[in-house]
JSON list of C-alpha atoms in Angstrom, two decimals:
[
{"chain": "A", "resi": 60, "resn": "UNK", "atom": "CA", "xyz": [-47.07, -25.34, 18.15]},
{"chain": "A", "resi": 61, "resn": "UNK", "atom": "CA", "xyz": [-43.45, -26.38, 19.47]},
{"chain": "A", "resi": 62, "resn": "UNK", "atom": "CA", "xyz": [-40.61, -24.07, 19.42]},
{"chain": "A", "resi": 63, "resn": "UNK", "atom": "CA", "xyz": [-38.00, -26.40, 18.54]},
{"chain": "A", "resi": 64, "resn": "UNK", "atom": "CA", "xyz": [-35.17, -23.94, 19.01]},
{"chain": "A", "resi": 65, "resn": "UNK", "atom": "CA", "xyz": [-33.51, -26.55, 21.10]},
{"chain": "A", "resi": 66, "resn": "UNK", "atom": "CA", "xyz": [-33.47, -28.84, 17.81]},
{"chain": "A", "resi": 67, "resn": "UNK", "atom": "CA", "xyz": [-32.36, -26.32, 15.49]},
{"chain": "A", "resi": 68, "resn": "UNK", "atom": "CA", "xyz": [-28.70, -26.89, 14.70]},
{"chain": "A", "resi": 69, "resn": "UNK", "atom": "CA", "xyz": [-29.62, -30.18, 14.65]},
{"chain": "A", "resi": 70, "resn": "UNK", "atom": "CA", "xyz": [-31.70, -30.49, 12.06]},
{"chain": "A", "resi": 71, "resn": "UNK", "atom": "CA", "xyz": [-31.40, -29.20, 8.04]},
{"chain": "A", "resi": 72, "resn": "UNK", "atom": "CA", "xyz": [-33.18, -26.48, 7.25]},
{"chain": "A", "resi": 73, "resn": "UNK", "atom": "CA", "xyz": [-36.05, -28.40, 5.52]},
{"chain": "A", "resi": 74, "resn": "UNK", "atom": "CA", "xyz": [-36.28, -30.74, 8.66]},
{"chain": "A", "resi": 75, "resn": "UNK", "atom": "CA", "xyz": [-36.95, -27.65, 10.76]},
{"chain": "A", "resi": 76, "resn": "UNK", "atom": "CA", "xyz": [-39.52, -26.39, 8.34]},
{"chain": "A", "resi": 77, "resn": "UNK", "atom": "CA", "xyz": [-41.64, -29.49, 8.55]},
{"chain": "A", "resi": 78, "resn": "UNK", "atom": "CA", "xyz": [-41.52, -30.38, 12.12]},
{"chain": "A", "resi": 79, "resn": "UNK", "atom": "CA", "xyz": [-41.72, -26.99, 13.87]},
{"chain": "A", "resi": 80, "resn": "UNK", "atom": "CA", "xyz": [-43.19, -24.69, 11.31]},
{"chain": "A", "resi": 81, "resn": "UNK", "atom": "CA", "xyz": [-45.70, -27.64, 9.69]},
{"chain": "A", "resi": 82, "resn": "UNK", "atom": "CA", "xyz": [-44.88, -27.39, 6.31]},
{"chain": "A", "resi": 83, "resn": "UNK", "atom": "CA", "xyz": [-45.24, -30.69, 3.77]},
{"chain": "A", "resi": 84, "resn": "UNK", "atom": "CA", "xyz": [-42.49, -32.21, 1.55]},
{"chain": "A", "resi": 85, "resn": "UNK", "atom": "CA", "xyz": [-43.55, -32.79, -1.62]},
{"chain": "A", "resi": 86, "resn": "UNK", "atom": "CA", "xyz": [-44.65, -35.95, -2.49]},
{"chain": "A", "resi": 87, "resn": "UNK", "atom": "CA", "xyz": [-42.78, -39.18, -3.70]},
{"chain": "A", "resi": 88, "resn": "UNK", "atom": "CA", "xyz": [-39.55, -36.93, -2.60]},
{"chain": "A", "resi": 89, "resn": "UNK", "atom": "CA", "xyz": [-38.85, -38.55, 0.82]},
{"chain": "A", "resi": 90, "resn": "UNK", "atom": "CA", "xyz": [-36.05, -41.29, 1.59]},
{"chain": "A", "resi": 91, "resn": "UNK", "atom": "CA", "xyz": [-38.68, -43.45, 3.30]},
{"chain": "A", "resi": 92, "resn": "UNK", "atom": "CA", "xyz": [-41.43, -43.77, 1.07]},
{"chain": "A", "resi": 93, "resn": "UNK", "atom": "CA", "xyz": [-40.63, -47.16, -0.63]},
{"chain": "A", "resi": 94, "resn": "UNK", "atom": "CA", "xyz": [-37.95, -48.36, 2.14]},
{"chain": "A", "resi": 95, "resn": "UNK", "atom": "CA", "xyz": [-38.86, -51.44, 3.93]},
{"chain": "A", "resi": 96, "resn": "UNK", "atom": "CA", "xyz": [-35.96, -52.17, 5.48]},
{"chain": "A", "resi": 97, "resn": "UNK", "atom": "CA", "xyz": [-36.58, -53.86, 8.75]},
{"chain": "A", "resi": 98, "resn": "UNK", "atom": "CA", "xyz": [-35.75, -51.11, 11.97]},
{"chain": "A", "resi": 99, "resn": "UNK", "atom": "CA", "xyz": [-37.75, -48.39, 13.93]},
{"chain": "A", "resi": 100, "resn": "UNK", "atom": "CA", "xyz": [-38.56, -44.94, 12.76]},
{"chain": "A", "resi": 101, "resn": "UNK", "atom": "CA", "xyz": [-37.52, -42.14, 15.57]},
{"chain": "A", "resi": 102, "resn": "UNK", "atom": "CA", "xyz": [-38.70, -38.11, 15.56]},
{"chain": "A", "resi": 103, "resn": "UNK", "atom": "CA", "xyz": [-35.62, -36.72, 13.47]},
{"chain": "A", "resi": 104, "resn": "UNK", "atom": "CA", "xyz": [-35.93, -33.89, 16.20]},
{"chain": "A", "resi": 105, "resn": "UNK", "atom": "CA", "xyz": [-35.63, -35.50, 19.48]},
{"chain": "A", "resi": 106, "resn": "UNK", "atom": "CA", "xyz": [-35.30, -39.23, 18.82]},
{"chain": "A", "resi": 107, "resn": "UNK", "atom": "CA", "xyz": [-38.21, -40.81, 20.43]},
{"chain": "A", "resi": 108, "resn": "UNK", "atom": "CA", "xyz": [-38.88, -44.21, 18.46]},
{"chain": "A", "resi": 109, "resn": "UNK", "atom": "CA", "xyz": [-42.58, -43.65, 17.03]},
{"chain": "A", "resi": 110, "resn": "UNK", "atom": "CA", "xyz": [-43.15, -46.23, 14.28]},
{"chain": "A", "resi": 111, "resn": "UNK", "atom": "CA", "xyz": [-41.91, -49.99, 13.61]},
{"chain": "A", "resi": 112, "resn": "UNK", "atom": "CA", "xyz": [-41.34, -51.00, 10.48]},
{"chain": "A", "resi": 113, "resn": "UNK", "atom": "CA", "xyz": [-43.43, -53.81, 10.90]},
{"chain": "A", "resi": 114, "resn": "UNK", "atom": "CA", "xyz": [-46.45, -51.33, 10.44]},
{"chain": "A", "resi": 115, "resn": "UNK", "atom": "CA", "xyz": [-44.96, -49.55, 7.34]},
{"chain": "A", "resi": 116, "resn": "UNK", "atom": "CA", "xyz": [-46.94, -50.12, 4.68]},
{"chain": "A", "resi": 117, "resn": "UNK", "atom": "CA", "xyz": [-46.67, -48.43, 0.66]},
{"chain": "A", "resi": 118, "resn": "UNK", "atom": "CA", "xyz": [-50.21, -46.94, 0.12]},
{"chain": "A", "resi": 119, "resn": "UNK", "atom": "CA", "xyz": [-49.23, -45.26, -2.87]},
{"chain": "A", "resi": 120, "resn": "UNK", "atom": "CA", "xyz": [-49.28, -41.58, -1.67]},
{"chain": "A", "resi": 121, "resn": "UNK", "atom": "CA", "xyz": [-45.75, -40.72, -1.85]},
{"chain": "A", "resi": 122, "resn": "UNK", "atom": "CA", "xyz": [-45.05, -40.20, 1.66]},
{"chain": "A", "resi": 123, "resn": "UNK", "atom": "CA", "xyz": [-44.34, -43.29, 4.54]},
{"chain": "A", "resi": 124, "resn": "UNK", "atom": "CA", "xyz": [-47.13, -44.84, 5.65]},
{"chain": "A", "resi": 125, "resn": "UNK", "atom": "CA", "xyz": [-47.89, -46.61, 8.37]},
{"chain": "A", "resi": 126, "resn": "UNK", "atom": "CA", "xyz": [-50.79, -48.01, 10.26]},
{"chain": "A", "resi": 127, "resn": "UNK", "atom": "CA", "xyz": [-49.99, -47.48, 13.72]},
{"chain": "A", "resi": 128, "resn": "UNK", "atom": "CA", "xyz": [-47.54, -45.77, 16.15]},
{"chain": "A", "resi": 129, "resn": "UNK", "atom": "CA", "xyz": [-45.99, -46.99, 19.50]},
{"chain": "A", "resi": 130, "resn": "UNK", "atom": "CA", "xyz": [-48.14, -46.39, 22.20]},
{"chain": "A", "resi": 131, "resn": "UNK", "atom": "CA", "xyz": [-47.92, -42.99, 23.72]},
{"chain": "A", "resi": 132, "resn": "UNK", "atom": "CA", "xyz": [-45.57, -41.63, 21.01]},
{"chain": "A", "resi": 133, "resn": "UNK", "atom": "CA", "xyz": [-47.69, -39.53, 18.95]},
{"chain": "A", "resi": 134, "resn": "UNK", "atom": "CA", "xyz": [-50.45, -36.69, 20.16]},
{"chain": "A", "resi": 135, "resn": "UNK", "atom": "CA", "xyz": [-53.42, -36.09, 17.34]},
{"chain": "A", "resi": 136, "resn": "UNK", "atom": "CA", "xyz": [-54.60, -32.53, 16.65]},
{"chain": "A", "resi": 137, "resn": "UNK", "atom": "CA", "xyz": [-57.69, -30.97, 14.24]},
{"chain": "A", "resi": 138, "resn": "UNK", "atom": "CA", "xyz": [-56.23, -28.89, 11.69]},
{"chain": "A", "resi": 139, "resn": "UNK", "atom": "CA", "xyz": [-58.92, -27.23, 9.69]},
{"chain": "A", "resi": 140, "resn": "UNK", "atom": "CA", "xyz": [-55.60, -25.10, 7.79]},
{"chain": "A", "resi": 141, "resn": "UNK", "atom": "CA", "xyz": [-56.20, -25.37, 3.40]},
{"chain": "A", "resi": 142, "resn": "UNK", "atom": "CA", "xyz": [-59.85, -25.47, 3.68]},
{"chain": "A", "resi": 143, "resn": "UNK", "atom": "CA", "xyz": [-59.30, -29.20, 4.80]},
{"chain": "A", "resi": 144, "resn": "UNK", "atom": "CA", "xyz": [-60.35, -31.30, 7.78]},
{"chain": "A", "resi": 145, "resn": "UNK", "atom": "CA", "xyz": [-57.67, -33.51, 8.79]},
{"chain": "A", "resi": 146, "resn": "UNK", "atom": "CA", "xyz": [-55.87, -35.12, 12.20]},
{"chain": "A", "resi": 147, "resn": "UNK", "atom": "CA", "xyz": [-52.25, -33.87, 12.58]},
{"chain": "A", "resi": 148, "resn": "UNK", "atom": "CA", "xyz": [-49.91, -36.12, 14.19]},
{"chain": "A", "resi": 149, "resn": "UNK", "atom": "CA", "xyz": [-47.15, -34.62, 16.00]},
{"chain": "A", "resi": 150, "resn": "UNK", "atom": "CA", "xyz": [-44.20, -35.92, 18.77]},
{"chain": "A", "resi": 151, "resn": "UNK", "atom": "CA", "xyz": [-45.62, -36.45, 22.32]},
{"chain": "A", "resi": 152, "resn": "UNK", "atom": "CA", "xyz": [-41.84, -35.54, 23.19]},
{"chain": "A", "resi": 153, "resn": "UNK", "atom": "CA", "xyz": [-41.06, -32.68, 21.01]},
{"chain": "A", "resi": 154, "resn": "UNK", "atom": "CA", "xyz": [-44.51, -31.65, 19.30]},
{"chain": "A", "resi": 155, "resn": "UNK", "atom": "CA", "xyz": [-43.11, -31.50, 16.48]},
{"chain": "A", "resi": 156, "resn": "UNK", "atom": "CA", "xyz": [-45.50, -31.99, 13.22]},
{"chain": "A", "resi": 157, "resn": "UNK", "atom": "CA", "xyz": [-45.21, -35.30, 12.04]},
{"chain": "A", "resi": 158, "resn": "UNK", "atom": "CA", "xyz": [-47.97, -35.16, 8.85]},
{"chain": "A", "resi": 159, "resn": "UNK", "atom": "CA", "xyz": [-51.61, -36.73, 9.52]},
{"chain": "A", "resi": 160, "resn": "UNK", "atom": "CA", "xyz": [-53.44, -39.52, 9.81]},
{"chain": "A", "resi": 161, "resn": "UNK", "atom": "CA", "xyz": [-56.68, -41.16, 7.94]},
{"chain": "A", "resi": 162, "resn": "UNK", "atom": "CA", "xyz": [-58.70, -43.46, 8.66]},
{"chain": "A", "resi": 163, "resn": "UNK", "atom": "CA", "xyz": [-61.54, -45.70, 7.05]},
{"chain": "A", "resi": 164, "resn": "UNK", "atom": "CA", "xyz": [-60.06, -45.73, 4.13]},
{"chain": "A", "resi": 165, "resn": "UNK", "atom": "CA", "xyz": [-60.00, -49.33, 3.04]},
{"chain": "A", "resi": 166, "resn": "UNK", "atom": "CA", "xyz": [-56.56, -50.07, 2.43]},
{"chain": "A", "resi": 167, "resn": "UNK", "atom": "CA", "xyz": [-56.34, -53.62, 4.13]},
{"chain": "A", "resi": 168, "resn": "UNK", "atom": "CA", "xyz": [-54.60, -52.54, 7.11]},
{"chain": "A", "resi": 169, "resn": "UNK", "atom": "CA", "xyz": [-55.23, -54.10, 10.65]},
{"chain": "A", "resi": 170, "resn": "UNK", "atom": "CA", "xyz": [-55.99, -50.61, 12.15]},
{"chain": "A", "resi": 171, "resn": "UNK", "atom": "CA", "xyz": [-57.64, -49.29, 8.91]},
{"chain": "A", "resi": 172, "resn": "UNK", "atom": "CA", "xyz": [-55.59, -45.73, 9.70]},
{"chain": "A", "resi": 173, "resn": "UNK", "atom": "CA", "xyz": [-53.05, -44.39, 7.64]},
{"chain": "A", "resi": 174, "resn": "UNK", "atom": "CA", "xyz": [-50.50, -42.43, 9.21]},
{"chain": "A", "resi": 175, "resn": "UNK", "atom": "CA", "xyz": [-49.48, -40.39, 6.17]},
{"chain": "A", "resi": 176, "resn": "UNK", "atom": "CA", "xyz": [-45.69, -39.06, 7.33]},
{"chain": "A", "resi": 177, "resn": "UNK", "atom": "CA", "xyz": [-42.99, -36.80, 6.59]},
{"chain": "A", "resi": 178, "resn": "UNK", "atom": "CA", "xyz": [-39.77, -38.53, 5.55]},
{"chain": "A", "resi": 179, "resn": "UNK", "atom": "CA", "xyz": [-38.14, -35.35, 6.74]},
{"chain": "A", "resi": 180, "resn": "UNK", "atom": "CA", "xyz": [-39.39, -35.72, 10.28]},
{"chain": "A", "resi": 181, "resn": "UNK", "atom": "CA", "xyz": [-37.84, -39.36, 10.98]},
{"chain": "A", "resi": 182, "resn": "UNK", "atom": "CA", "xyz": [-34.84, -41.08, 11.29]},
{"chain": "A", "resi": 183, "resn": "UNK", "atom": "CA", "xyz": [-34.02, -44.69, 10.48]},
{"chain": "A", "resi": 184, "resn": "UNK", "atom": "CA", "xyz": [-32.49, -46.56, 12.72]},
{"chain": "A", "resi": 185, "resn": "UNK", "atom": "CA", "xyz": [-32.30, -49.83, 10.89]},
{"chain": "A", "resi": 186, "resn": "UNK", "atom": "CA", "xyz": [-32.54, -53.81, 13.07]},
{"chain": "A", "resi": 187, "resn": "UNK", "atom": "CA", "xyz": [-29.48, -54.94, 14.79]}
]
């Protein structure tokens, strides 16, 4: 797992919590889940650009979902942790825990994935 020090005073405490010690906001609690704002989504830690809003999509979870990621953005990890087997997602620049992703799942998408995010671990940065 990251260390994230370097992001600390940065970042609120929940932001910290969810990107470099992997815990979950609670559900239908984030500022992202129903914006659709046209922009780019960037790691609230370290500000790479990971999503476009383009592939945002509401899948009725209650976090942001979308159905792909840039290229090279994003690194996918097992996590077997609550008796669960699931893909993390995390920041190819910071590792820092992003949420997980699902796939076959039938929701209509082009990729048929659902990366299932944090609103705590972006940042919006909305088209110019």
């Amino acid at each position: 797992m990251a260390d994230g020090s370097a992001y600390k005073s940065k970042l609120s405490d929940e932001q910290y919590e969810v990107l470099f010690n992997k815990a979950t906001e609670a559900p239908f609690s984030g500022e992202y889940d129903q914006q659709f704002a046209a922009g780019e989504y960037a790691c609230a830690a370290c500000g790479a650009v990971l999503f476009e809003s383009g592939t945002k999509f509401d899948a009725h979870c209650g976090w942001p979902s979308f159905y792909d990621a840039r290229p090279g953005t994003v690194l996918f990890d097992d996590d077997a942790t609550h008796g669960m087997r699931r893909t993390e997602v995390t920041c190819a620049t910071c590792g820092g825990h992003l949420g997980h992703v699902f796939e076959g799942e039938g929701l209509g998408v082009p990729t048929d994935q659902r990366y299932c995010i944090n609103s705590l671990s972006l940042q919006f940065i909305p088209q110019k």
